[in-house]
Structures are given as C-alpha cells and as structure tokens.
PDB file of C-alpha atoms in Angstrom:
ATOM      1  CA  UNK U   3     -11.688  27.267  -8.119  1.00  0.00           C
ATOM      2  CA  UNK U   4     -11.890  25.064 -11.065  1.00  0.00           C
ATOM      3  CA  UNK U   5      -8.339  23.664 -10.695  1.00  0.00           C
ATOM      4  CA  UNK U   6      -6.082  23.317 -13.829  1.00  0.00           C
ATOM      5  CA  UNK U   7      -8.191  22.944 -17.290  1.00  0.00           C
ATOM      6  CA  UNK U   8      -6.412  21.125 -20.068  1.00  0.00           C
ATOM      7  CA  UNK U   9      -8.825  20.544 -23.394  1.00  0.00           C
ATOM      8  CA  UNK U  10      -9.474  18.510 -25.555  1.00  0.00           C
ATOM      9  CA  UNK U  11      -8.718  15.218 -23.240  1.00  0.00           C
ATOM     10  CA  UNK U  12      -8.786  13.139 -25.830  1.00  0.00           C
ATOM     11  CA  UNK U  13      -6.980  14.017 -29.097  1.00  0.00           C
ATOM     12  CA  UNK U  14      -6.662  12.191 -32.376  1.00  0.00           C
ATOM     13  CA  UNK U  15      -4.741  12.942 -35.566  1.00  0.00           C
ATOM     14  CA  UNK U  16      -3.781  11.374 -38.517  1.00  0.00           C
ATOM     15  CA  UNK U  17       0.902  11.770 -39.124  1.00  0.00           C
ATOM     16  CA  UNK U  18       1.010  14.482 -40.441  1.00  0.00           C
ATOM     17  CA  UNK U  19      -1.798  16.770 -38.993  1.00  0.00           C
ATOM     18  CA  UNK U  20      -1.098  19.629 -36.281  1.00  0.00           C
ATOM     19  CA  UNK U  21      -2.272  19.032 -32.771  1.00  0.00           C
ATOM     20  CA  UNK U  22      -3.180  22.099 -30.260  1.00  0.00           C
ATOM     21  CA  UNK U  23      -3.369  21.268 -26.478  1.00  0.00           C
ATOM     22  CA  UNK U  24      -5.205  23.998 -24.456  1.00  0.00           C
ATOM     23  CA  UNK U  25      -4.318  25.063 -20.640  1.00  0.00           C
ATOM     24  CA  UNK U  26      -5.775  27.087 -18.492  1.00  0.00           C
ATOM     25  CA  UNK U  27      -3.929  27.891 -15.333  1.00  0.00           C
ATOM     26  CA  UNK U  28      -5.597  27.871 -11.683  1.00  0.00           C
ATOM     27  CA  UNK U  29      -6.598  31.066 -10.435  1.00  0.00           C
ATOM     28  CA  UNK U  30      -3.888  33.623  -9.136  1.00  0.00           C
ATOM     29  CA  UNK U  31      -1.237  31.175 -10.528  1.00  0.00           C
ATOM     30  CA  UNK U  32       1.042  33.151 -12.924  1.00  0.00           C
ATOM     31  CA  UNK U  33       3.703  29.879 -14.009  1.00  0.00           C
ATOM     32  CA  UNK U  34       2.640  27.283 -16.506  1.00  0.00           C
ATOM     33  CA  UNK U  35       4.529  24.138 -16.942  1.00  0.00           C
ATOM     34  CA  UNK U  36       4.337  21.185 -19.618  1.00  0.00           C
ATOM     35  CA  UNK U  37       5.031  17.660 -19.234  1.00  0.00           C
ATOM     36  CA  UNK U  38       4.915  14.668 -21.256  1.00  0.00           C
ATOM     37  CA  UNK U  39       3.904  11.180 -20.397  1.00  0.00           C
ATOM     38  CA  UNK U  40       4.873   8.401 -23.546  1.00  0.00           C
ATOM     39  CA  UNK U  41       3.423   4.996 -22.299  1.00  0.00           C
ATOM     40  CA  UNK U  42       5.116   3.062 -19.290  1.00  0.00           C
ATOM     41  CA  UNK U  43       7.390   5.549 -18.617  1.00  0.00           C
ATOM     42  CA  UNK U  44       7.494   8.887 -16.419  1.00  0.00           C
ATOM     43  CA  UNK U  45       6.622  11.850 -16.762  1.00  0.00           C
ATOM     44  CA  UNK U  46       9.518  14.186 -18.946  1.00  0.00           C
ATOM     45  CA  UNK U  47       9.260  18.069 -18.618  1.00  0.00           C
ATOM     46  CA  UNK U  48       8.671  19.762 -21.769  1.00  0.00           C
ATOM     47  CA  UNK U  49       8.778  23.995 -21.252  1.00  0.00           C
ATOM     48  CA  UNK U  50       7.843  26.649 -18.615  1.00  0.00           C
ATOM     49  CA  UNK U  51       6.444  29.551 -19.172  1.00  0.00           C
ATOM     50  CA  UNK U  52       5.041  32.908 -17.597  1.00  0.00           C
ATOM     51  CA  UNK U  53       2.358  35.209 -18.988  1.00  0.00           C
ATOM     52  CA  UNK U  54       3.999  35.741 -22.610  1.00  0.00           C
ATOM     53  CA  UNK U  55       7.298  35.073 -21.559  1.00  0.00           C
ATOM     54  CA  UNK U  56       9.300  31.120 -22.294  1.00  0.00           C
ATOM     55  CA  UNK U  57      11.464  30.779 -19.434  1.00  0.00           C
ATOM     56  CA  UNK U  58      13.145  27.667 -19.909  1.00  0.00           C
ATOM     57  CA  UNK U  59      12.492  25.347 -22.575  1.00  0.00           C
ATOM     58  CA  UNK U  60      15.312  22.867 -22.435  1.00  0.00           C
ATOM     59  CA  UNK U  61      13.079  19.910 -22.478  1.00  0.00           C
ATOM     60  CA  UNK U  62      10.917  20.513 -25.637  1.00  0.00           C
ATOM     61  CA  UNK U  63      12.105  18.885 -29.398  1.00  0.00           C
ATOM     62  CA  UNK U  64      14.176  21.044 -30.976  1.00  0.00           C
ATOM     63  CA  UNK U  65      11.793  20.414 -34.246  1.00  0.00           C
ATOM     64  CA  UNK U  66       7.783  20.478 -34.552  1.00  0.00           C
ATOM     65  CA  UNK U  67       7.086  21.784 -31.062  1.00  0.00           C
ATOM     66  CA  UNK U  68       6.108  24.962 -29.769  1.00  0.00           C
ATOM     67  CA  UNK U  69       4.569  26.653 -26.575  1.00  0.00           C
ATOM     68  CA  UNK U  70       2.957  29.975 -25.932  1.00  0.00           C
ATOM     69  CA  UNK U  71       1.490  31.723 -22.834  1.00  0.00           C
ATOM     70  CA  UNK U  72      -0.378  34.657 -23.786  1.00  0.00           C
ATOM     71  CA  UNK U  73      -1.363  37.914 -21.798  1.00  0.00           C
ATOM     72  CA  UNK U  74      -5.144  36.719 -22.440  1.00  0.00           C
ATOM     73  CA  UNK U  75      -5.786  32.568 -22.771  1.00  0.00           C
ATOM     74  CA  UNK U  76      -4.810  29.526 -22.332  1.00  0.00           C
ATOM     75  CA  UNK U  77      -1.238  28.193 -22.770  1.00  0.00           C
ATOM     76  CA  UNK U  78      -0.786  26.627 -25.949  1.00  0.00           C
ATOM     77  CA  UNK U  79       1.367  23.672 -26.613  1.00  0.00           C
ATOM     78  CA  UNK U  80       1.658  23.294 -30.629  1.00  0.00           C
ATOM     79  CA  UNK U  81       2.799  19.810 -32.170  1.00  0.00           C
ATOM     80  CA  UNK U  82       3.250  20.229 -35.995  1.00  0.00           C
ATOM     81  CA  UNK U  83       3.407  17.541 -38.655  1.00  0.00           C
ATOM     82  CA  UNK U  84       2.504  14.691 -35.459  1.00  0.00           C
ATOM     83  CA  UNK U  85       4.466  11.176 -36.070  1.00  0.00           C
ATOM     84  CA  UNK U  86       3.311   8.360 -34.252  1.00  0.00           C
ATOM     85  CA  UNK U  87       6.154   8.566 -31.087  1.00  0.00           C
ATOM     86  CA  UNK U  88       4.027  12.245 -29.966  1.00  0.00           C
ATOM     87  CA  UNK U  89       1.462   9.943 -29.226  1.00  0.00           C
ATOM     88  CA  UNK U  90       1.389  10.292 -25.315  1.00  0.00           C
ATOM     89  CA  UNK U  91      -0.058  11.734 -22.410  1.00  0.00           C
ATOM     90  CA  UNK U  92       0.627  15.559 -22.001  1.00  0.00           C
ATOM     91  CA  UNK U  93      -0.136  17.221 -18.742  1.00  0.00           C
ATOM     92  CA  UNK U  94      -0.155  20.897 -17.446  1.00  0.00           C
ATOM     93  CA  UNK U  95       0.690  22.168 -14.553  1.00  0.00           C
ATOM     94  CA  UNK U  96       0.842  25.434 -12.580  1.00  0.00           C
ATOM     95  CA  UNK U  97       1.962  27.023  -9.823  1.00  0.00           C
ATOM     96  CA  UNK U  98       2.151  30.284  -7.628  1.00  0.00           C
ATOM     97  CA  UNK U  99       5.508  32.092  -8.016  1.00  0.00           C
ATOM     98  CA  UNK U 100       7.013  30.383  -4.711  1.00  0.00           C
ATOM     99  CA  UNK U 101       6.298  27.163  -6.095  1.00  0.00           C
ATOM    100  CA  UNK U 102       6.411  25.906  -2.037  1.00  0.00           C
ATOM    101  CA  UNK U 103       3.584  23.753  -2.233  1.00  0.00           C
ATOM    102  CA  UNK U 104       4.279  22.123  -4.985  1.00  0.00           C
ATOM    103  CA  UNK U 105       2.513  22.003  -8.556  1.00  0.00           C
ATOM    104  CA  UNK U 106      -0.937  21.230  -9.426  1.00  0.00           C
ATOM    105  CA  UNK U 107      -1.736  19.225 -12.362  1.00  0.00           C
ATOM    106  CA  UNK U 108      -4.409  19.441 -14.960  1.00  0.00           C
ATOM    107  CA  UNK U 109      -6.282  16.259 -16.011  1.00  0.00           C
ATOM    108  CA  UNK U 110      -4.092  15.449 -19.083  1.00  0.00           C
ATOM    109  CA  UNK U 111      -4.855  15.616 -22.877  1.00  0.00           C
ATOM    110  CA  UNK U 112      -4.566  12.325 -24.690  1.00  0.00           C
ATOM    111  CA  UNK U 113      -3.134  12.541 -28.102  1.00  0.00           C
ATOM    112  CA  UNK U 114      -3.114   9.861 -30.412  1.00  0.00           C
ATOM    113  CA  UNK U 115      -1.185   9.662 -33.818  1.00  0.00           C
ATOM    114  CA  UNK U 116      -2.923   7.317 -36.362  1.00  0.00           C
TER     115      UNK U 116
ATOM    116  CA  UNK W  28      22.699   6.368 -14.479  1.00  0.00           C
ATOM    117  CA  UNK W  29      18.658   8.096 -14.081  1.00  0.00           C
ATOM    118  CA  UNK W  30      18.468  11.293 -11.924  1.00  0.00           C
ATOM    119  CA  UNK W  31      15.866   9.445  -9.897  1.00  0.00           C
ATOM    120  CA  UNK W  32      15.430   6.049  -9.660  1.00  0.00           C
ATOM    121  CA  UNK W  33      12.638   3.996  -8.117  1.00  0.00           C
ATOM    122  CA  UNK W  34      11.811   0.117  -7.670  1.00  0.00           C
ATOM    123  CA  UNK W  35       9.204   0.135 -10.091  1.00  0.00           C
ATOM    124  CA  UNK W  36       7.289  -3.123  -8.297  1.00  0.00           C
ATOM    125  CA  UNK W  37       4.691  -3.664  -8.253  1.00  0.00           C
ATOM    126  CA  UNK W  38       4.229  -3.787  -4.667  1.00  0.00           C
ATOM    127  CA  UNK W  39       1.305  -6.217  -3.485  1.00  0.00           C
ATOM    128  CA  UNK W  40       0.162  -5.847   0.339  1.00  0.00           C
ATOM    129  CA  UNK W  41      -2.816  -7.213   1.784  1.00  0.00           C
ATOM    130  CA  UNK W  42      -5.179  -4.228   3.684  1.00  0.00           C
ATOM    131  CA  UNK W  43      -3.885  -3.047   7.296  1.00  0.00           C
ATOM    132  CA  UNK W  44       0.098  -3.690   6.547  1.00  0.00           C
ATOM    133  CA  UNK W  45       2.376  -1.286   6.321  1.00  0.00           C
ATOM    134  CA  UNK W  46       4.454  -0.557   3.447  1.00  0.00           C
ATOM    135  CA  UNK W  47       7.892   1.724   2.613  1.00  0.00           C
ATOM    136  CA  UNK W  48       8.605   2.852  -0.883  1.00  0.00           C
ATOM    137  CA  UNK W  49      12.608   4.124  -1.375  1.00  0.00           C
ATOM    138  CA  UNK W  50      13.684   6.465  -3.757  1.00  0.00           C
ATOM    139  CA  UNK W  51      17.248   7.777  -4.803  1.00  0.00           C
ATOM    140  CA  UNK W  52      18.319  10.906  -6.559  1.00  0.00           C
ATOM    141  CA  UNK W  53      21.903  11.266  -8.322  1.00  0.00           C
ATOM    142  CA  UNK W  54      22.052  15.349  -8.241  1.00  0.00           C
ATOM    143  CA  UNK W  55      23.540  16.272  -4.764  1.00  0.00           C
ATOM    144  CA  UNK W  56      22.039  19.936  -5.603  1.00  0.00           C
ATOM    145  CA  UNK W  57      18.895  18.673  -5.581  1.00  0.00           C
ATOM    146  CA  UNK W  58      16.770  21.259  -3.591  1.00  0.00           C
ATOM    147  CA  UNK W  59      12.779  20.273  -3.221  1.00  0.00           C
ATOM    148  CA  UNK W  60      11.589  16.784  -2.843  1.00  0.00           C
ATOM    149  CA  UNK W  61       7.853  15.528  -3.344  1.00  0.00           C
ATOM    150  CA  UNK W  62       6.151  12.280  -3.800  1.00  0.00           C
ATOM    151  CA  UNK W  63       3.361  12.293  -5.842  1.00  0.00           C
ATOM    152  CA  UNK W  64       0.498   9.896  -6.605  1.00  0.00           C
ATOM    153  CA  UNK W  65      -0.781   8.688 -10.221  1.00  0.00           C
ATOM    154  CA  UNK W  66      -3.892   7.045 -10.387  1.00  0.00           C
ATOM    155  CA  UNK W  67      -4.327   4.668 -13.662  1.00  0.00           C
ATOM    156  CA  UNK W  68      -4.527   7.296 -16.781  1.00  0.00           C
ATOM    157  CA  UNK W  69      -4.939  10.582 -14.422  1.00  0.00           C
ATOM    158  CA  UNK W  70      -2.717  12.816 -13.356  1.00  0.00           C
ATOM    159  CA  UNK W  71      -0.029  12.817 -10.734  1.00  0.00           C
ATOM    160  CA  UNK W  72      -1.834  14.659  -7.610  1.00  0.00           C
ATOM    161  CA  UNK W  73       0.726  15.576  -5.039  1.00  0.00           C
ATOM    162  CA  UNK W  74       1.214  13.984  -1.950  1.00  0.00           C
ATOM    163  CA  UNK W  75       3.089  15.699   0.505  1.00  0.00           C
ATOM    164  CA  UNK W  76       6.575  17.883   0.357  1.00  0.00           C
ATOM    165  CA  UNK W  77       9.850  15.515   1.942  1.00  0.00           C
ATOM    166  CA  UNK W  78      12.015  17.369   4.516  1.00  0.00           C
ATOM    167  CA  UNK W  79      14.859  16.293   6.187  1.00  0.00           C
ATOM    168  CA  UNK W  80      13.174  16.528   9.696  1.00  0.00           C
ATOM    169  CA  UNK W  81      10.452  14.071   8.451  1.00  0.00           C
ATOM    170  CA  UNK W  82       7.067  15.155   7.630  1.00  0.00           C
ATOM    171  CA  UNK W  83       3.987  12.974   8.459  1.00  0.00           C
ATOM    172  CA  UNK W  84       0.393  13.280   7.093  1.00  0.00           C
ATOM    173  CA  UNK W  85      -2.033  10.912   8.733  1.00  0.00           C
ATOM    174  CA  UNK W  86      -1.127   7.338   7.727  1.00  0.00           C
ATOM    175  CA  UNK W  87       2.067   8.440   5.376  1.00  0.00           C
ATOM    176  CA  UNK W  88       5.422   9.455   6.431  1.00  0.00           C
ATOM    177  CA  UNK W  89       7.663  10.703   3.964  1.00  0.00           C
ATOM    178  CA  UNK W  90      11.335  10.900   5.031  1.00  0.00           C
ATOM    179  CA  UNK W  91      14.802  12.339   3.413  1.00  0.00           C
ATOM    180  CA  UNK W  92      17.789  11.547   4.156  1.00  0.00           C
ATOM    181  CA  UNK W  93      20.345  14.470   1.946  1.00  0.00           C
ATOM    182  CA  UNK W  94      24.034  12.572   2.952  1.00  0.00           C
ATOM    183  CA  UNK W  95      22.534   9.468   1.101  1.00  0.00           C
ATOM    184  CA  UNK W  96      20.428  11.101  -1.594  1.00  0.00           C
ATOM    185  CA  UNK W  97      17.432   8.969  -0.184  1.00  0.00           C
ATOM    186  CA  UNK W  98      13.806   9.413   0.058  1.00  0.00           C
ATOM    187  CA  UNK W  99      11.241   7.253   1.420  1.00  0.00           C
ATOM    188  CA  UNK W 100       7.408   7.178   1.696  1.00  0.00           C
ATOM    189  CA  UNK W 101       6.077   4.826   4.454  1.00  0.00           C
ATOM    190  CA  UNK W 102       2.241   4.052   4.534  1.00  0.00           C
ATOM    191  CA  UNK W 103       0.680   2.529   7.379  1.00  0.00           C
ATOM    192  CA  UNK W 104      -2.739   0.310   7.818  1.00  0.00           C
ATOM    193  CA  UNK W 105      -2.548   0.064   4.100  1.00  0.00           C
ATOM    194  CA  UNK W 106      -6.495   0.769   2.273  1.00  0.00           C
ATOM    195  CA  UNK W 107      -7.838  -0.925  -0.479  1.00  0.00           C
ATOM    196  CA  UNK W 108      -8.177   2.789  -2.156  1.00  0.00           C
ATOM    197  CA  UNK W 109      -4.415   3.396  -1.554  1.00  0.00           C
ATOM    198  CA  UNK W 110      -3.710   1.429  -4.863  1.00  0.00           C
ATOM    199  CA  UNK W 111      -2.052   3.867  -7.167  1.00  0.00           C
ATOM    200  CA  UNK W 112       1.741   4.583  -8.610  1.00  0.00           C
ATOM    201  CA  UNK W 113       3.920   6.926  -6.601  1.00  0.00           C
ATOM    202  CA  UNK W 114       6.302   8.711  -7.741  1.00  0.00           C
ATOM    203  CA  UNK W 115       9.403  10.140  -6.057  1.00  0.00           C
ATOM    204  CA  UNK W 116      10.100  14.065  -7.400  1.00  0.00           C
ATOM    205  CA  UNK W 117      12.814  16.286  -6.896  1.00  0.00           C
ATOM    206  CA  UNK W 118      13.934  19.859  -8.603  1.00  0.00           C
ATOM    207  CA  UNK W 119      17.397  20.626  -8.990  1.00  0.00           C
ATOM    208  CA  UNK W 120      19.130  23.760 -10.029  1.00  0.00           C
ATOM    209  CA  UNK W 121      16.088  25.222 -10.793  1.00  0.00           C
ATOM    210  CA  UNK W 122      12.774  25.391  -8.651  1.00  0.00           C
ATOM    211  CA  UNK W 123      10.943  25.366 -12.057  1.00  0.00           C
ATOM    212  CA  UNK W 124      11.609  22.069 -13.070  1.00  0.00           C
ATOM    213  CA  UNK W 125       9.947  18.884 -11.497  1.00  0.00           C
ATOM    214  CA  UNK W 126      12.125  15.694 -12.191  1.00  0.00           C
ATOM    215  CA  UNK W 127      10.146  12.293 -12.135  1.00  0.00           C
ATOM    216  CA  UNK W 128      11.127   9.026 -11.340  1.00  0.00           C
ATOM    217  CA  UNK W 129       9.173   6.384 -13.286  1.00  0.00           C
ATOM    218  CA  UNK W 130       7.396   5.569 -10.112  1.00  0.00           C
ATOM    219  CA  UNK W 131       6.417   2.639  -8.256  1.00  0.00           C
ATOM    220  CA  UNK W 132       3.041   0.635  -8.204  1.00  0.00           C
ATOM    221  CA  UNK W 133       1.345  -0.341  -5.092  1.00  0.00           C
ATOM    222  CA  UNK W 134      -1.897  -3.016  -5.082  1.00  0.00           C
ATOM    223  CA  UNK W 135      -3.360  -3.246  -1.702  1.00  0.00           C
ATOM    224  CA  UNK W 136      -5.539  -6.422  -1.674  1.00  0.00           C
ATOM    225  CA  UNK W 137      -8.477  -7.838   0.532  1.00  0.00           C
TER     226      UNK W 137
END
C-alpha cells in the first residue's frame, strides 16, 4: 500500500500561470480531502470530495480555485491565474468512509508563486 | 477567538523528562479529537485518537476533558527523535472536516 500520492512535490509558477496538484487516494479509501498550509501557520481545510461528487467545499476561495474527484484518477486541485499569497504547502488526505481512525496524509505539494 | 488554540512554544526539554502539551477548543459540539505530529516541511502523521476515558500509546497519553473543552498530550522519557510540532485536531459538526490548531513545537535536547 503506497499510502497517499500527491505530485509534483515541488511546484513553481510564475503570477499568473495555472497550477495542477495531483492526488491519489490510498487503497479502498473512497473520501478525498484538501488542506492548505501558508507559512507559520496551520493547516486550513480547503474541499472534500467523493468519487465525482464535491461534498463540502466551504473552505476553498470563492475565485481561481477548483477541485475534482473523478470516477478514474487522481483528485485534482486547480489554482488559476496563481498570485503570490497561493504560495503554500497543500496537502491531501484520505480516508475510509467511517473516518474512525483518523485521516492519512499525503506528502504535500510545494507551490511557489514567482 | 480561534476554534483551537495551542501554546505555540517552543517547548525545550532535555532527553528522559516528561512533558504535557494543552490544547483548547471553543465549539462545545466538537465530536472527534486527534493530535497529530508535523515533522519540519512533511506532513502531519497522526498520533493517536483523544477519548474522554484517556487513551495511552507507549510513552504518550493523550487525555480530554469535554466540560472544559481541554485536551492534553503528555510524553514521558522524552527522545531526542520526539522533536517535532504537534498539533491538537478536532471535527465539529461534521466528521469530514479536520480543524487544526497552529500547533506547538517541542525540541528535546541532549
């Protein structure tokens, strides 16, 4: 079991530029969850998804940002026209649908705005 | 007022002590508690799960206390490779979302 995947880890992009985090959930877990890291400060939930399905999305920007989960692939989370303040780290998590044990997180991606 | 709050330290102990990290949540609803543990620039890896009748895992002890909104992670005979941020979790309303508090830094020295 490979654990959560999250590509690239390390993202760059000029303002301006789209940025497209990957995540692949653990094995037999169906719930995908986004979080966002900015620097010195804790970690702020973004969106949660299930296969195709947004279930609650109150903590994504109401501009620029957008998250998919489709039937086949990774969950996508989609920054558009990046400003310097996305820079940050953002980290994937998933779960079983119980969610009793807790959440288990990917190794982050990195994005930087230049 | 933040719906979890932490002292954010840091906390330096020398190796062997024993050390007790508090936490405080604001939502009364507040159904699942965690802590987790952040390594420098990875990602938060949890823990253990905080019940009210205590919960122990080798060396840590995680405790909550629901009339005071109070959680607390005790570590005993403190290791060098126990230096790391923890943060204090708890979902509220719903199970889906994790709320963090900013966490606080440990340094266990020689």
């Amino acid at each position: 079991n490979a654990g959560v995947m999250q590509n690239p880890r390390h993202l760059v992009r000029r303002r301006g530029q789209e940025a497209r985090l990957r995540c692949s959930p653990m094995k037999g877990h169906s719930h995908v969850y986004w979080y966002r890291q900015l620097p010195e400060e804790g970690l702020k939930f973004m969106v949660y998804l299930q296969k195709e399905n947004i279930i609650d999305e109150s903590g994504m920007p109401k501009e620029r940002f957008s998250a998919e989960f489709p039937k086949e692939g990774p969950s996508i989370l989609r920054i558009q026209q990046v400003v310097r303040g996305d820079s940050a780290a953002y980290f994937c998590a998933s779960s079983t649908s119980d969610r009793l044990y807790g959440y288990t997180f990917g190794s982050g991606t990195r994005l930087t705005v230049v | 007022r933040k719906e979890v709050e932490q002292d954010p330290g840091p906390f330096n102990v020398p190796e062997g002590a024993t050390v007790a990290f508090n936490c405080t949540y604001s939502n009364s609803a507040s159904q699942s508690f965690f802590w987790y543990r952040q390594d420098c620039r990875k990602e938060p890896k949890l823990l253990m799960s905080v019940y009210s009748s205590g919960n122990e895992d080798g060396r840590f002890t995680a405790q909550l206390n629901r009339a005071s909104q109070y959680i607390s992670l005790l570590i005993r005979d403190s290791k060098l490779s126990d230096s790391a941020t923890y943060l204090c979790v708890v979902t509220t309303g719903t199970a889906s979302k994790l709320t963090f508090g900013t966490g606080t830094r440990l340094q266990v020295t020689l």
